[in-house]
mmCIF file of C-alpha atoms in Angstrom:
data_model
loop_
_atom_site.group_PDB
_atom_site.id
_atom_site.type_symbol
_atom_site.label_atom_id
_atom_site.label_comp_id
_atom_site.label_asym_id
_atom_site.label_seq_id
_atom_site.Cartn_x
_atom_site.Cartn_y
_atom_site.Cartn_z
ATOM 1 C CA MET A 1 130.388 -5.659 96.613
ATOM 2 C CA ASP A 2 130.897 -2.640 94.508
ATOM 3 C CA LEU A 3 127.244 -2.253 94.266
ATOM 4 C CA LEU A 4 126.694 -1.686 97.977
ATOM 5 C CA ILE A 5 129.782 0.379 98.819
ATOM 6 C CA PRO A 6 130.625 3.161 96.392
ATOM 7 C CA SER A 7 134.216 3.921 95.578
ATOM 8 C CA THR A 8 135.974 6.948 96.992
ATOM 9 C CA GLY A 9 136.272 8.671 93.652
ATOM 10 C CA LEU A 10 132.590 8.264 92.966
ATOM 11 C CA LEU A 11 131.805 9.434 96.454
ATOM 12 C CA PHE A 12 134.011 12.476 95.967
ATOM 13 C CA TRP A 13 132.434 13.455 92.651
ATOM 14 C CA MET A 14 128.938 12.859 93.913
ATOM 15 C CA SER A 15 129.625 14.975 96.990
ATOM 16 C CA LEU A 16 131.218 17.723 94.856
ATOM 17 C CA THR A 17 128.231 17.707 92.481
ATOM 18 C CA PHE A 18 125.842 17.757 95.442
ATOM 19 C CA LEU A 19 127.677 20.718 96.968
ATOM 20 C CA VAL A 20 127.683 22.638 93.661
ATOM 21 C CA VAL A 21 123.963 22.001 93.153
ATOM 22 C CA LEU A 22 123.360 22.916 96.805
ATOM 23 C CA PHE A 23 125.366 26.139 96.360
ATOM 24 C CA ILE A 24 123.513 27.058 93.156
ATOM 25 C CA LEU A 25 120.181 26.334 94.793
ATOM 26 C CA TRP A 26 121.254 28.235 97.928
ATOM 27 C CA LYS A 27 122.473 31.189 95.891
ATOM 28 C CA PHE A 28 119.726 31.361 93.228
ATOM 29 C CA GLY A 29 116.931 28.857 93.926
ATOM 30 C CA PHE A 30 116.095 29.236 97.589
ATOM 31 C CA PRO A 31 115.868 33.035 97.561
ATOM 32 C CA VAL A 32 113.432 32.863 94.639
ATOM 33 C CA ILE A 33 111.432 30.114 96.333
ATOM 34 C CA THR A 34 111.358 31.940 99.693
ATOM 35 C CA SER A 35 110.397 35.213 98.004
ATOM 36 C CA MET A 36 107.599 33.419 96.102
ATOM 37 C CA VAL A 37 106.402 31.846 99.353
ATOM 38 C CA ALA A 38 106.560 35.245 101.069
ATOM 39 C CA GLU A 39 104.635 36.861 98.181
ATOM 40 C CA ARG A 40 102.065 34.061 98.299
ATOM 41 C CA LYS A 41 101.761 34.488 102.093
ATOM 42 C CA ALA A 42 101.350 38.275 101.665
ATOM 43 C CA PHE A 43 98.725 37.701 98.940
ATOM 44 C CA ILE A 44 96.813 35.269 101.170
ATOM 45 C CA ASP A 45 97.065 37.634 104.153
ATOM 46 C CA ASP A 46 95.871 40.538 101.972
ATOM 47 C CA SER A 47 93.025 38.409 100.606
ATOM 48 C CA LEU A 48 91.994 37.412 104.132
ATOM 49 C CA LYS A 49 92.124 41.058 105.210
ATOM 50 C CA LYS A 50 90.011 42.095 102.213
ATOM 51 C CA ALA A 51 87.547 39.265 102.887
ATOM 52 C CA HIS A 52 87.293 40.391 106.514
ATOM 53 C CA GLU A 53 86.712 44.004 105.390
ATOM 54 C CA ALA A 54 84.131 42.805 102.854
ATOM 55 C CA ASN A 55 82.310 40.915 105.629
ATOM 56 C CA GLU A 56 82.352 44.026 107.803
ATOM 57 C CA LYS A 57 81.056 46.135 104.907
ATOM 58 C CA LEU A 58 78.356 43.552 104.241
ATOM 59 C CA ALA A 59 77.352 43.631 107.915
ATOM 60 C CA ASN A 60 77.292 47.449 107.800
ATOM 61 C CA ILE A 61 75.234 47.382 104.601
ATOM 62 C CA GLN A 62 72.793 44.964 106.216
ATOM 63 C CA LYS A 63 72.503 47.193 109.282
ATOM 64 C CA GLU A 64 72.062 50.229 107.046
ATOM 65 C CA GLY A 65 69.451 48.366 104.997
ATOM 66 C CA GLU A 66 67.581 47.431 108.160
ATOM 67 C CA SER A 67 67.714 51.025 109.387
ATOM 68 C CA ILE A 68 66.487 52.287 106.008
ATOM 69 C CA LEU A 69 63.719 49.693 106.076
ATOM 70 C CA GLN A 70 62.766 50.721 109.620
ATOM 71 C CA GLU A 71 62.781 54.377 108.590
ATOM 72 C CA ALA A 72 60.598 53.536 105.587
ATOM 73 C CA ARG A 73 58.174 51.698 107.878
ATOM 74 C CA GLU A 74 58.062 54.693 110.213
ATOM 75 C CA LYS A 75 57.446 57.050 107.290
ATOM 76 C CA GLN A 76 54.722 54.724 106.004
ATOM 77 C CA ALA A 77 53.073 54.716 109.425
ATOM 78 C CA GLN A 78 53.358 58.522 109.588
ATOM 79 C CA ILE A 79 51.853 58.920 106.111
ATOM 80 C CA LEU A 80 49.005 56.536 106.965
ATOM 81 C CA LYS A 81 48.368 58.438 110.198
ATOM 82 C CA GLU A 82 48.328 61.768 108.353
ATOM 83 C CA ALA A 83 46.028 60.309 105.690
ATOM 84 C CA ALA A 84 43.639 59.088 108.381
ATOM 85 C CA GLU A 85 43.709 62.480 110.091
ATOM 86 C CA THR A 86 43.094 64.224 106.769
ATOM 87 C CA ARG A 87 40.257 61.826 105.985
ATOM 88 C CA ASP A 88 38.689 62.421 109.407
ATOM 89 C CA ALA A 89 39.064 66.175 108.984
ATOM 90 C CA ILE A 90 37.446 66.052 105.541
ATOM 91 C CA VAL A 91 34.592 63.891 106.849
ATOM 92 C CA GLU A 92 34.092 66.198 109.840
ATOM 93 C CA LYS A 93 34.174 69.236 107.556
ATOM 94 C CA ALA A 94 31.635 67.640 105.194
ATOM 95 C CA GLN A 95 29.372 66.719 108.111
ATOM 96 C CA GLU A 96 29.610 70.244 109.513
ATOM 97 C CA LYS A 97 28.845 71.672 106.090
ATOM 98 C CA ALA A 98 25.873 69.309 105.736
ATOM 99 C CA ARG A 99 24.619 70.325 109.183
ATOM 100 C CA ALA A 100 24.958 73.996 108.303
ATOM 101 C CA GLU A 101 23.236 73.455 104.955
ATOM 102 C CA GLY A 102 20.437 71.479 106.657
ATOM 103 C CA ALA A 103 19.990 74.221 109.263
ATOM 104 C CA ARG A 104 19.931 76.860 106.519
ATOM 105 C CA LEU A 105 17.365 74.888 104.507
ATOM 106 C CA LEU A 106 15.273 74.386 107.642
ATOM 107 C CA ASP A 107 15.433 78.106 108.430
ATOM 108 C CA ASP A 108 14.517 78.927 104.825
ATOM 109 C CA ALA A 109 11.594 76.477 104.977
ATOM 110 C CA LYS A 110 10.408 77.964 108.287
ATOM 111 C CA ALA A 111 10.662 81.471 106.835
ATOM 112 C CA THR A 112 8.747 80.399 103.724
ATOM 113 C CA ILE A 113 6.060 78.724 105.849
ATOM 114 C CA GLU A 114 5.816 81.800 108.046
ATOM 115 C CA GLN A 115 5.460 84.048 104.988
ATOM 116 C CA GLU A 116 2.813 81.785 103.467
ATOM 117 C CA LYS A 117 1.011 81.658 106.822
ATOM 118 C CA LYS A 118 1.057 85.458 107.040
ATOM 119 C CA ALA A 119 -0.136 85.710 103.449
ATOM 120 C CA ALA A 120 -2.935 83.207 104.117
ATOM 121 C CA ILE A 121 -3.976 85.083 107.280
ATOM 122 C CA ALA A 122 -3.910 88.363 105.386
ATOM 123 C CA ASP A 123 -5.982 86.800 102.602
ATOM 124 C CA ILE A 124 -8.487 85.419 105.113
ATOM 125 C CA ARG A 125 -8.737 88.802 106.835
ATOM 126 C CA LYS A 126 -9.247 90.433 103.476
ATOM 127 C CA GLN A 127 -12.000 87.962 102.593
ATOM 128 C CA VAL A 128 -13.609 88.380 106.021
ATOM 129 C CA ALA A 129 -13.490 92.154 105.641
ATOM 130 C CA THR A 130 -14.926 91.911 102.155
ATOM 131 C CA LEU A 131 -17.673 89.588 103.360
ATOM 132 C CA SER A 132 -18.385 91.830 106.292
ATOM 133 C CA VAL A 133 -18.696 94.823 103.996
ATOM 134 C CA GLU A 134 -20.927 92.870 101.606
ATOM 135 C CA ILE A 135 -23.096 91.646 104.458
ATOM 136 C CA ALA A 136 -23.360 95.127 105.863
ATOM 137 C CA GLU A 137 -24.206 96.496 102.440
ATOM 138 C CA LYS A 138 -26.915 93.922 101.857
ATOM 139 C CA VAL A 139 -28.282 94.434 105.330
ATOM 140 C CA LEU A 140 -28.490 98.150 104.748
ATOM 141 C CA ARG A 141 -30.106 97.763 101.356
ATOM 142 C CA GLN A 142 -32.860 95.647 102.602
ATOM 143 C CA ASN A 143 -35.410 97.168 104.616
ATOM 144 C CA LEU A 144 -35.038 95.125 107.698
ATOM 145 C CA GLN A 145 -37.536 95.915 110.305
ATOM 146 C CA SER A 146 -37.045 93.188 112.787
ATOM 147 C CA ASP A 147 -34.135 91.512 114.505
ATOM 148 C CA LYS A 148 -35.338 88.147 113.357
ATOM 149 C CA ALA A 149 -35.187 89.180 109.708
ATOM 150 C CA GLN A 150 -31.634 90.471 110.183
ATOM 151 C CA MET A 151 -30.532 87.195 111.812
ATOM 152 C CA ASP A 152 -32.080 85.133 109.026
ATOM 153 C CA LEU A 153 -30.227 87.214 106.440
ATOM 154 C CA ILE A 154 -26.883 86.814 108.291
ATOM 155 C CA ASP A 155 -27.391 83.016 108.589
ATOM 156 C CA ARG A 156 -28.151 82.744 104.871
ATOM 157 C CA MET A 157 -25.093 84.706 103.898
ATOM 158 C CA LEU A 158 -22.862 82.630 106.183
ATOM 159 C CA ASP A 159 -24.268 79.487 104.577
ATOM 160 C CA ASP A 160 -23.461 80.932 101.149
ATOM 161 C CA VAL A 161 -19.893 81.704 102.212
ATOM 162 C CA SER A 162 -19.302 78.237 103.740
ATOM 163 C CA ALA A 163 -20.715 76.623 100.573
ATOM 164 C CA ASN A 164 -18.150 78.478 98.476
#
């Protein structure tokens, strides 16, 4: 029966040892354990707070990245629009210059043709005058007594001129 019911002395010493260990733990162990648990809780809370802040920063960075990307797209569209406008202006300027150059060349060609026409007319008049003088000279040199002889001479000379 001693195995199931402890003796009073053993019970006393076991209780005294339990109380001493409980006092030592209460005095030195539990404060250390509770402070470690409190530190661990503070560390976890701080880590959660930092993780939450990191998520917010990441969301802000993503928003900022999207805004930068949108701004870049807008700038790209603006640059493409300006390039198209510049291209159109250059093409229009080149076409206008080509039109002006074509008009100038046409005017120059017309002026050249007009000058050559005037020169040809002047040359023809000169030749006609020369021929007229030659015909008159030949008519006067010959002793023409009749109108028929004069007309025959004029016809011959005209035939000579058209043959040349």
